[in-house]
């Protein structure tokens, strides 16, 4: 795949909060270690999936997820302003990324997370020298606590998906997707808070509007998908999914507004499909991924007819997973057909 | 890490068969999908290894190994000449890579392999539309058979490590390693036939001679290491290692001559260390690798004192592994310390 000159002339998707020129500029402040990630066709997956599948791999970097694209932008702006500290709530990946980006710029980083978050994620946040505060509740409770910490200390609160830097950082993935030849027919994007989906979706709709933008969420954490379908914020009382990275209950109104402008569809998948997707990525692509990163493959598995014969790109967005849980889900035995 | 202008001025390592200018030119004929692969520090590995560790990841591409860097050069030259066909012997990875590179250029590709090669590798060679011929012996017997096929059909025989394209293609990894800041103290390279070791070693010695080039081979397949140590070709009667990708018995004299000029050391590691290295890469880096790709980590594990406090780069050269064997080696349970 090579750079397509045509991609230089992007349309304006005026209505979202995101700005394509600013997204291009974001590339200049993001450490190159997080940019231009592998994008390759994975033919070994195709017999089982019935379509052409390309993987955009966001795990081969120091924090093993795409989140640093956003935290690099945040930390760069804070460092320019001379800010000494920053706090965020995190399901685990944003916290690692902010810790990495902040450490390199001399920022004091506090991460608030659920004590039920994967130990692998919490360990890495500590390992990157951040202050980790755990709440006895879920991600949305961590959000409340992080806001209180920010207010009390008078420091910047980074709100994933709400803060435009997190969306526009993630959107740089979109630039790398649309700058390839041949183009794709559809892009499958994990949907959680919405930074990845609105970011990539914005760029795809601006630069390659013919490509279908499909968001994928677990049936057990469907708040944003229900909100998208009903065109209004729908919250849930709880979540029930192994895909911890996308398990939110309270969609952010401004993010939903953006998502309504850029997503062609939002689909929900079963836990069994997420596990099957993880197993396929292991057996046929040699990739260990966290559950959220298998949502795209899960969506294909649940609707092969929809994708038959098409070229689908899926973003493998993270690989931070507790290995004991991973082995329990995926099992030690290979798939035999 | 960023591009270092200083790296533009490389010395001439005149004595090897490789040429730095030709290696730079090779980048122009290799599909970009195989170039500029991830290179990142993996801090989660460091507490166990006692040194700073950076990974050069050669598995996130359509053939899941570094070998296509060489076959792209070979296939490009053959296509330019209008050659219709090509044959190689392969332990499994070269065959996949030649099949991929040849298919894209309309070449008829034959691969000769041992019937004992991993089924995953043989399946992928077939999947990439190559003609696969199996011999009832090891890789060195496949080499003999491939030579006979080439002679009989009057077609080009690609000899891994002997043919300069395979070395100079692999050497493009070296360019990507020396063009980074900060530089490394040592580079650990899997040693089999020698294409990777002489290729990367040539560039490192030409452009960053202060970096130690350390080749790593299994104790169960030590022919090239013994040859390097004795400065003459030493063959063995058999091999006994799970690292199928580097299990040769008969070093090629011209390749040994090059290796003597570029390697600072060649070390042998035990099977248990290779397995421990694979497990560490899975548990702490989220990487599934084939045994050959864990040789560098194995070398650190066997001699922590040597590397203590230094910055070591290791090339994760392939991930084509039978998953049932992988699970048997690595086990389903995570490491608890």
XYZ file of C-alpha atoms in Angstrom:
674
model
C 0.000 0.000 0.000
C 1.321 3.429 -0.832
C 0.510 7.064 -0.314
C -2.366 8.290 -2.430
C -1.932 11.860 -3.653
C -5.712 12.097 -3.928
C -5.994 11.849 -0.165
C -4.431 15.280 0.195
C -7.676 16.913 -0.853
C -10.005 16.166 2.038
C -13.490 17.563 2.365
C -14.471 19.518 5.435
C -16.681 17.650 7.881
C -17.637 20.971 9.320
C -20.101 19.908 11.894
C -17.932 17.829 14.239
C -15.737 19.378 16.900
C -12.680 17.951 15.126
C -10.536 19.793 12.618
C -8.618 17.987 9.891
C -5.861 20.600 9.696
C -5.371 20.378 13.448
C -5.251 16.579 13.185
C -2.490 16.854 10.572
C -0.664 19.257 12.885
C -1.026 16.798 15.771
C 1.318 14.425 13.938
C 4.128 16.893 14.549
C 3.866 16.730 18.355
C 3.265 12.995 18.690
C 6.430 10.937 19.261
C 7.055 9.138 15.935
C 7.172 5.858 17.861
C 3.355 5.990 17.935
C 2.839 7.020 14.297
C 2.763 5.171 10.990
C 1.896 1.899 12.649
C 1.747 -1.345 10.668
C -1.174 -1.654 8.272
C -1.250 -4.936 6.425
C -3.530 -7.475 4.897
C -3.835 -10.657 6.912
C -4.744 -13.375 4.422
C -4.653 -16.157 6.997
C -7.774 -14.676 8.608
C -9.681 -14.445 5.372
C -10.893 -18.023 4.780
C -12.788 -17.897 8.084
C -14.096 -14.386 7.605
C -15.052 -14.433 3.933
C -13.692 -10.986 3.207
C -10.376 -9.218 2.673
C -9.052 -8.116 6.062
C -6.409 -5.512 6.805
C -5.128 -4.893 10.288
C -4.074 -1.522 11.622
C -1.846 -2.527 14.526
C -1.737 -0.094 17.444
C -0.049 -2.404 19.951
C 3.629 -2.362 18.925
C 4.650 0.640 20.992
C 5.728 1.358 24.588
C 2.154 1.498 25.947
C 0.570 -1.202 23.779
C -2.453 0.837 22.739
C -3.414 3.753 20.478
C -4.059 6.060 23.440
C -0.654 7.732 23.392
C -1.531 9.459 20.134
C -3.939 11.561 22.212
C -1.892 11.910 25.377
C 1.098 13.074 23.355
C -0.999 15.997 22.138
C -2.298 16.740 25.647
C 1.108 16.513 27.325
C 2.777 18.560 24.629
C 0.288 21.405 25.097
C 0.615 21.233 28.890
C 4.405 21.256 28.731
C 4.304 24.274 26.399
C 2.177 26.084 28.974
C 4.460 25.103 31.832
C 1.749 23.119 33.614
C 3.223 20.928 36.354
C 0.535 18.263 36.732
C -2.370 16.451 35.129
C -4.985 13.910 36.155
C -7.221 11.529 34.244
C -9.675 8.750 34.839
C -8.807 5.659 32.896
C -10.027 2.176 32.164
C -6.302 1.412 32.022
C -4.935 2.357 28.634
C -5.327 6.134 28.766
C -3.607 6.131 32.152
C -0.587 4.266 30.810
C -0.384 6.562 27.851
C -0.706 9.748 29.887
C 1.891 8.420 32.332
C 4.307 7.786 29.439
C 3.673 11.115 27.737
C 3.778 13.046 31.008
C 6.948 11.393 32.286
C 8.848 12.404 29.174
C 7.793 16.024 29.656
C 8.324 16.322 33.391
C 4.624 16.335 34.271
C 3.294 14.954 37.521
C 0.636 12.439 36.435
C -2.243 11.101 38.528
C -4.450 8.326 37.188
C -7.751 7.335 38.749
C -8.967 3.864 37.843
C -11.375 1.212 38.970
C -9.831 -1.331 41.288
C -11.487 -3.903 39.030
C -9.392 -2.823 36.036
C -6.969 -5.492 34.734
C -3.939 -5.828 36.999
C -1.696 -5.685 33.921
C -2.948 -2.194 33.152
C -2.692 -0.970 36.743
C 0.832 -2.411 37.113
C 2.015 -0.639 33.990
C 0.555 2.693 35.127
C 2.567 2.362 38.346
C 5.576 1.167 36.363
C 5.503 4.393 34.380
C 5.852 6.441 37.566
C 2.295 7.793 37.705
C 0.375 8.202 40.957
C -2.419 5.635 40.782
C -5.619 6.107 42.757
C -8.164 3.303 42.757
C -11.887 3.703 43.270
C -14.203 1.000 44.517
C -16.441 1.256 41.477
C -16.348 1.307 37.698
C -14.860 3.655 35.102
C -17.658 6.177 35.412
C -17.020 6.427 39.139
C -13.334 6.944 38.397
C -14.356 9.836 36.131
C -16.135 11.544 39.010
C -13.198 11.069 41.342
C -10.701 12.353 38.767
C -12.791 15.498 38.320
C -12.720 16.031 42.078
C -8.935 15.553 42.197
C -8.491 18.079 39.402
C -10.725 20.615 41.111
C -9.099 20.183 44.502
C -5.572 20.493 43.150
C -6.295 23.030 40.470
C -4.740 20.870 37.779
C -5.773 19.856 34.290
C -8.310 17.052 34.038
C -7.957 15.008 30.856
C -11.350 13.666 29.892
C -11.103 10.892 27.351
C -13.293 11.461 24.284
C -14.579 14.803 25.594
C -11.219 16.550 25.327
C -10.618 17.294 21.704
C -6.923 16.345 21.924
C -7.872 12.743 22.729
C -10.108 12.596 19.663
C -7.736 14.373 17.321
C -4.778 12.294 18.511
C -6.740 9.129 17.755
C -7.781 10.694 14.467
C -4.178 10.517 13.220
C -4.878 6.805 12.726
C -7.511 7.890 10.245
C -4.947 9.866 8.253
C -2.806 6.748 7.970
C -5.811 4.703 6.848
C -7.020 7.083 4.148
C -3.516 7.652 2.799
C -3.321 4.076 1.511
C -3.956 2.541 -1.872
C -6.031 0.517 -2.428
C -8.645 1.988 -0.154
C -10.991 -0.028 2.019
C -14.714 -0.612 1.738
C -15.298 -0.391 5.467
C -13.444 0.412 8.677
C -14.401 -1.352 11.892
C -13.748 0.692 15.018
C -14.073 -0.263 18.677
C -16.596 2.026 20.338
C -16.213 3.020 23.963
C -16.165 6.651 25.032
C -15.899 7.566 21.375
C -12.479 9.202 20.931
C -11.284 6.514 18.522
C -14.573 6.277 16.648
C -15.170 10.004 16.236
C -11.492 10.637 15.503
C -11.041 8.009 12.826
C -14.592 8.526 11.614
C -14.052 12.251 11.132
C -10.987 11.742 8.953
C -12.509 8.918 6.952
C -15.651 10.918 6.243
C -13.572 13.987 5.394
C -11.044 12.276 3.142
C -12.628 9.021 1.948
C -16.393 9.415 2.487
C -17.166 6.322 0.412
C -15.595 4.134 3.114
C -18.194 2.812 5.542
C -17.482 3.700 9.189
C -18.820 0.970 11.454
C -18.528 1.210 15.238
C -18.559 -1.962 17.287
C -19.483 -2.267 20.937
C -20.172 -5.243 23.223
C -23.794 -6.131 23.893
C -22.809 -5.969 27.551
C -21.803 -2.291 27.361
C -24.181 -0.809 24.777
C -24.772 2.729 26.060
C -23.134 4.618 23.213
C -24.602 2.369 20.536
C -28.092 2.765 21.980
C -27.466 6.499 22.140
C -26.349 6.592 18.506
C -29.401 4.631 17.404
C -31.823 6.789 19.380
C -29.948 9.999 18.608
C -29.966 10.964 22.292
C -27.870 10.011 25.314
C -28.943 6.673 26.747
C -27.193 5.527 29.916
C -27.124 2.090 31.501
C -26.947 1.092 35.152
C -24.127 -1.383 34.717
C -21.916 -3.110 32.184
C -21.187 -6.770 31.716
C -18.364 -7.493 29.288
C -14.780 -8.696 29.242
C -13.992 -5.738 26.977
C -12.976 -3.509 29.886
C -11.524 -0.853 27.591
C -14.921 0.130 26.180
C -17.145 -0.516 29.186
C -18.741 2.891 29.837
C -22.256 3.597 31.055
C -22.609 7.337 30.454
C -22.001 8.645 26.942
C -20.820 12.236 26.685
C -23.361 14.384 24.759
C -20.777 16.286 22.673
C -19.106 13.046 21.653
C -22.428 11.514 20.682
C -23.135 14.563 18.517
C -19.860 13.968 16.668
C -20.501 10.260 16.363
C -23.903 10.915 14.801
C -22.141 12.862 12.060
C -19.407 10.363 11.190
C -20.637 6.823 11.925
C -22.513 4.940 9.239
C -23.482 2.225 11.673
C -22.996 1.039 15.246
C -23.355 -2.645 15.991
C -23.361 -4.734 19.154
C -21.567 -8.071 19.450
C -21.760 -10.961 21.875
C -19.045 -11.944 24.310
C -18.601 -15.285 22.560
C -17.809 -13.463 19.326
C -15.251 -11.249 21.050
C -13.529 -14.352 22.401
C -13.682 -16.041 19.002
C -12.150 -12.911 17.500
C -9.335 -12.911 20.046
C -8.663 -16.569 19.321
C -8.605 -16.001 15.562
C -6.192 -13.111 15.916
C -3.946 -15.368 18.000
C -4.160 -18.468 15.835
C -4.105 -16.868 12.393
C -2.349 -13.547 12.907
C -0.082 -14.353 15.857
C -1.494 -11.386 17.774
C -2.297 -11.239 21.460
C -4.984 -8.584 21.848
C -7.208 -7.296 24.578
C -10.940 -7.910 24.136
C -11.702 -4.402 22.837
C -9.239 -4.949 20.005
C -11.160 -7.987 18.772
C -14.480 -6.164 18.387
C -13.978 -5.634 14.662
C -13.331 -9.307 13.970
C -16.316 -10.148 16.200
C -18.531 -7.922 14.054
C -17.455 -9.743 10.896
C -18.047 -13.119 12.539
C -21.588 -12.105 13.470
C -22.496 -10.817 10.007
C -20.367 -12.517 7.361
C -22.909 -11.761 4.640
C -22.592 -8.047 5.174
C -18.853 -8.105 4.587
C -18.602 -10.910 2.019
C -16.058 -10.089 -0.664
C -15.372 -6.605 0.684
C -12.091 -5.166 1.947
C -12.407 -4.385 5.635
C -9.860 -2.646 7.850
C -9.992 -3.181 11.584
C -8.017 -1.275 14.184
C -6.291 -3.552 16.676
C -6.351 -0.897 19.346
C -4.688 -2.492 22.380
C -2.980 -5.553 23.812
C -2.968 -4.827 27.536
C -4.561 -7.926 28.936
C -4.058 -10.011 32.052
C -2.457 -13.143 30.704
C -4.255 -15.454 33.115
C -7.622 -14.096 31.997
C -6.461 -14.219 28.384
C -5.543 -17.885 28.630
C -8.853 -18.607 30.331
C -10.772 -16.928 27.510
C -8.766 -18.099 24.555
C -7.717 -21.485 25.888
C -4.511 -23.305 25.240
C -5.779 -25.435 22.396
C -5.720 -24.174 18.825
C -8.899 -23.963 16.797
C -9.478 -27.008 14.648
C -12.062 -26.845 11.928
C 13.674 7.779 18.814
C 14.327 9.949 15.808
C 16.487 10.050 12.724
C 20.099 10.902 13.427
C 21.753 12.994 10.730
C 25.103 11.628 11.871
C 24.130 8.192 10.618
C 24.344 9.428 7.033
C 28.109 9.255 7.152
C 28.840 5.546 7.321
C 32.284 3.994 7.101
C 33.037 1.408 4.458
C 33.235 -2.167 5.715
C 35.060 -3.020 2.558
C 35.831 -6.608 3.164
C 32.344 -8.121 3.285
C 30.386 -8.989 0.176
C 27.757 -6.424 1.165
C 27.605 -2.852 -0.033
C 26.044 -0.080 2.056
C 24.997 1.994 -0.949
C 23.320 -1.039 -2.499
C 21.563 -1.693 0.830
C 20.217 1.860 0.819
C 19.072 1.333 -2.777
C 17.332 -1.907 -1.763
C 14.873 0.146 0.287
C 13.483 1.528 -2.955
C 12.425 -1.874 -4.327
C 11.104 -3.372 -1.090
C 7.358 -2.909 -0.566
C 7.046 -0.247 2.167
C 4.847 -2.641 4.125
C 8.050 -4.425 5.166
C 10.094 -1.307 5.987
C 10.340 1.014 8.974
C 9.031 -1.626 11.325
C 8.276 -0.806 14.970
C 11.319 -0.196 17.151
C 10.451 0.526 20.754
C 11.654 0.152 24.268
C 9.822 -2.505 26.229
C 10.106 -1.487 29.873
C 7.932 -4.327 31.143
C 10.710 -6.763 30.176
C 13.419 -4.835 31.941
C 12.983 -5.786 35.616
C 13.568 -9.436 34.720
C 16.416 -8.762 32.322
C 18.331 -6.079 34.198
C 19.011 -3.964 31.141
C 17.235 -1.548 28.830
C 15.586 -3.538 26.052
C 14.357 -2.311 22.689
C 12.488 -4.532 20.304
C 12.738 -4.352 16.534
C 9.520 -6.047 15.483
C 9.617 -7.872 12.153
C 6.377 -9.810 12.541
C 3.663 -7.241 11.791
C 3.546 -7.786 8.049
C 1.860 -10.155 5.582
C 4.467 -12.928 6.008
C 5.202 -12.468 9.715
C 8.992 -12.480 9.362
C 11.844 -10.267 8.137
C 12.523 -12.488 5.130
C 10.471 -10.481 2.653
C 13.021 -7.677 2.817
C 15.325 -10.019 0.916
C 12.801 -11.688 -1.350
C 11.483 -8.303 -2.434
C 14.942 -7.498 -3.764
C 15.263 -10.896 -5.455
C 11.811 -10.820 -7.026
C 12.199 -7.251 -8.170
C 15.435 -8.083 -10.019
C 13.899 -11.204 -11.564
C 10.812 -9.305 -12.704
C 13.011 -6.627 -14.275
C 14.804 -9.346 -16.233
C 11.543 -10.972 -17.294
C 12.332 -14.238 -15.516
C 9.256 -16.438 -15.260
C 10.133 -18.654 -12.309
C 12.207 -19.075 -9.185
C 12.901 -21.799 -6.630
C 14.264 -21.788 -3.099
C 14.847 -24.116 -0.202
C 13.310 -22.839 2.984
C 12.936 -23.637 6.647
C 9.551 -22.011 6.157
C 9.901 -18.252 6.369
C 11.929 -17.611 3.212
C 9.432 -19.701 1.281
C 6.484 -17.639 2.465
C 8.304 -14.438 1.698
C 9.393 -15.540 -1.781
C 5.866 -16.748 -2.482
C 4.478 -13.333 -1.483
C 7.069 -11.341 -3.416
C 6.846 -13.592 -6.465
C 3.057 -13.653 -6.588
C 2.921 -9.880 -6.742
C 5.297 -9.858 -9.698
C 3.832 -12.728 -11.696
C 6.625 -15.161 -10.894
C 6.080 -18.897 -10.680
C 7.469 -19.809 -7.243
C 8.586 -23.254 -6.069
C 9.568 -23.818 -2.459
C 11.379 -26.919 -1.251
C 11.056 -27.582 2.481
C 11.483 -30.309 5.025
C 8.322 -32.231 5.724
C 9.205 -31.691 9.385
C 8.900 -27.899 9.074
C 6.066 -26.358 11.129
C 2.689 -26.970 9.517
C 1.853 -23.283 9.981
C 4.750 -22.330 7.723
C 3.968 -24.964 5.096
C 0.266 -24.027 5.072
C 1.089 -20.372 4.498
C 3.465 -21.183 1.629
C 0.641 -23.081 -0.063
C -1.791 -20.312 0.837
C 0.377 -17.843 -1.037
C 0.028 -19.885 -4.239
C 3.565 -21.297 -4.333
C 4.306 -24.843 -5.446
C 5.511 -26.624 -2.306
C 7.772 -29.660 -2.560
C 8.586 -31.535 0.634
C 11.720 -33.592 1.243
C 12.013 -36.390 3.748
C 14.926 -34.761 5.517
C 16.077 -31.503 7.026
C 16.726 -28.022 5.650
C 20.123 -28.941 4.240
C 18.528 -31.757 2.259
C 15.941 -29.290 0.985
C 18.825 -27.106 -0.207
C 20.181 -29.952 -2.317
C 16.790 -30.696 -3.800
C 16.117 -27.027 -4.604
C 19.435 -26.835 -6.446
C 18.439 -29.864 -8.510
C 15.039 -28.332 -9.317
C 16.701 -25.127 -10.451
C 19.204 -26.974 -12.638
C 16.587 -29.221 -14.193
C 14.210 -26.373 -15.004
C 16.816 -23.784 -15.827
C 15.385 -21.328 -13.307
C 16.858 -19.077 -10.663
C 17.782 -20.727 -7.372
C 17.539 -18.379 -4.407
C 20.057 -19.443 -1.800
C 19.359 -17.867 1.567
C 22.409 -16.124 3.044
C 24.608 -17.004 0.053
C 22.708 -14.784 -2.378
C 23.684 -11.228 -1.666
C 20.100 -9.967 -2.108
C 18.976 -11.986 0.912
C 21.739 -10.439 3.036
C 21.310 -6.898 1.750
C 17.539 -7.082 2.098
C 17.941 -8.127 5.731
C 20.551 -5.418 6.112
C 17.882 -2.758 5.635
C 16.898 -3.578 9.236
C 20.370 -2.407 10.179
C 19.777 0.965 8.533
C 16.648 1.407 10.633
C 18.555 0.470 13.786
C 21.501 2.817 13.289
C 19.270 5.720 12.259
C 17.861 6.022 15.782
C 18.741 8.240 18.694
C 19.696 7.235 21.327
C 21.837 4.463 19.925
C 22.186 1.016 21.450
C 25.100 -0.592 23.239
C 24.507 -3.987 21.667
C 22.341 -5.662 19.057
C 21.311 -9.291 19.520
C 20.725 -11.129 16.257
C 19.410 -14.633 15.636
C 22.045 -16.636 13.777
C 21.041 -19.306 11.286
C 22.349 -19.284 7.741
C 23.699 -15.822 8.403
C 21.743 -13.459 6.133
C 20.267 -11.526 9.053
C 23.474 -11.504 11.073
C 25.806 -10.491 8.257
C 23.278 -8.028 6.867
C 22.541 -6.196 10.094
C 26.104 -6.675 11.289
C 27.516 -5.089 8.132
C 25.426 -1.945 8.521
C 26.028 -1.645 12.252
C 29.786 -1.991 11.817
C 29.740 0.455 8.912
C 27.555 3.103 10.525
C 27.767 2.586 14.294
C 30.899 0.515 14.910
C 30.759 1.138 18.652
C 27.597 -0.991 18.892
C 28.376 -4.584 19.818
C 27.055 -7.134 17.305
C 26.186 -10.358 19.095
C 24.885 -13.376 17.214
C 22.794 -15.940 19.072
C 22.296 -19.554 18.091
C 20.757 -22.557 19.864
C 23.154 -25.033 21.488
C 21.261 -27.648 19.502
C 22.188 -26.086 16.134
C 25.649 -24.623 16.710
C 27.364 -25.102 13.333
C 27.759 -21.436 12.397
C 28.783 -20.399 15.902
C 31.423 -23.145 16.037
C 32.565 -22.064 12.598
C 32.830 -18.430 13.695
C 34.801 -19.389 16.775
C 37.185 -21.648 14.874
C 37.349 -19.326 11.862
C 36.658 -22.239 9.506
C 33.538 -24.076 8.394
C 32.428 -26.623 10.975
C 29.463 -28.807 10.082
C 27.329 -30.977 12.322
C 25.570 -34.255 11.594
C 22.248 -33.208 12.993
C 20.398 -30.457 14.831
C 18.257 -30.658 17.928
C 16.339 -27.461 18.671
C 12.814 -26.070 18.605
C 14.222 -23.034 16.794
C 13.499 -24.482 13.349
C 14.229 -21.206 11.589
C 17.943 -21.307 12.418
C 18.561 -25.053 12.387
C 21.240 -25.511 9.735
C 24.108 -27.989 9.702
C 26.303 -26.696 6.892
C 27.505 -23.097 7.047
C 28.262 -21.432 3.722
C 31.959 -20.427 3.505
C 31.359 -16.995 1.952
C 28.787 -16.164 4.625
C 31.160 -17.241 7.370
C 33.817 -14.969 5.895
C 31.409 -12.040 6.165
C 30.335 -13.001 9.655
C 33.953 -13.069 10.814
C 34.236 -9.431 9.761
C 31.085 -8.071 11.394
C 30.247 -10.137 14.484
C 31.787 -9.187 17.813
C 30.573 -12.377 19.395
C 28.522 -15.495 18.761
C 26.876 -17.226 21.697
C 24.921 -20.431 22.154
C 21.806 -20.709 24.307
C 19.878 -23.567 25.823
C 16.397 -24.644 24.779
C 15.042 -23.780 28.235
C 16.242 -20.220 27.786
C 14.595 -19.957 24.380
C 11.312 -21.095 25.911
C 11.731 -18.689 28.827
C 12.370 -15.916 26.310
C 9.226 -16.795 24.357
C 7.222 -16.785 27.585
C 8.619 -13.412 28.650
C 7.811 -11.876 25.282
C 4.257 -13.186 25.626
C 3.701 -12.219 29.255
C 5.467 -8.861 29.311
C 5.372 -7.667 25.713
C 2.197 -9.333 24.443
C 4.127 -10.863 21.561
C 3.714 -14.348 20.135
C 7.043 -15.240 18.553
C 8.623 -18.275 17.005
C 11.586 -19.762 18.884
C 14.240 -18.123 16.682
C 12.825 -14.719 17.570
C 13.400 -15.312 21.280
C 17.134 -16.062 20.920
C 18.127 -12.520 21.867
C 16.114 -12.556 25.089
C 17.499 -16.032 25.802
C 21.035 -14.666 25.504
C 20.315 -11.936 28.046
C 18.732 -14.456 30.415
C 21.857 -16.621 30.260
C 24.288 -13.783 30.904
C 22.556 -10.967 32.800
C 25.869 -9.628 34.099
C 27.150 -9.007 30.604
C 24.199 -6.791 29.734
C 23.497 -5.206 33.122
C 22.614 -1.537 32.753
C 23.224 -1.510 29.003
C 20.763 -0.706 26.206
C 20.220 -3.792 24.099
C 18.220 -4.079 20.885
C 16.902 -7.452 19.822
C 15.330 -8.277 16.494
C 12.063 -10.184 16.852
C 12.497 -11.817 13.492
C 9.428 -14.024 13.049
C 6.156 -15.238 14.519
C 5.308 -18.211 12.340
C 4.767 -20.919 14.874
C 2.420 -23.881 15.186
C 0.071 -22.776 17.930
C -0.251 -26.238 19.436
C 3.514 -26.487 19.805
C 3.624 -22.919 21.071
C 1.093 -23.623 23.795
C 2.995 -26.794 24.721
C 6.240 -24.830 25.081
C 4.969 -21.694 26.695
C 2.108 -23.229 28.648
C -1.234 -21.692 29.396
C -0.332 -20.410 32.829
C 1.337 -17.044 33.269
C 4.670 -16.752 35.020
C 4.331 -15.944 38.692
C 7.398 -14.855 40.514
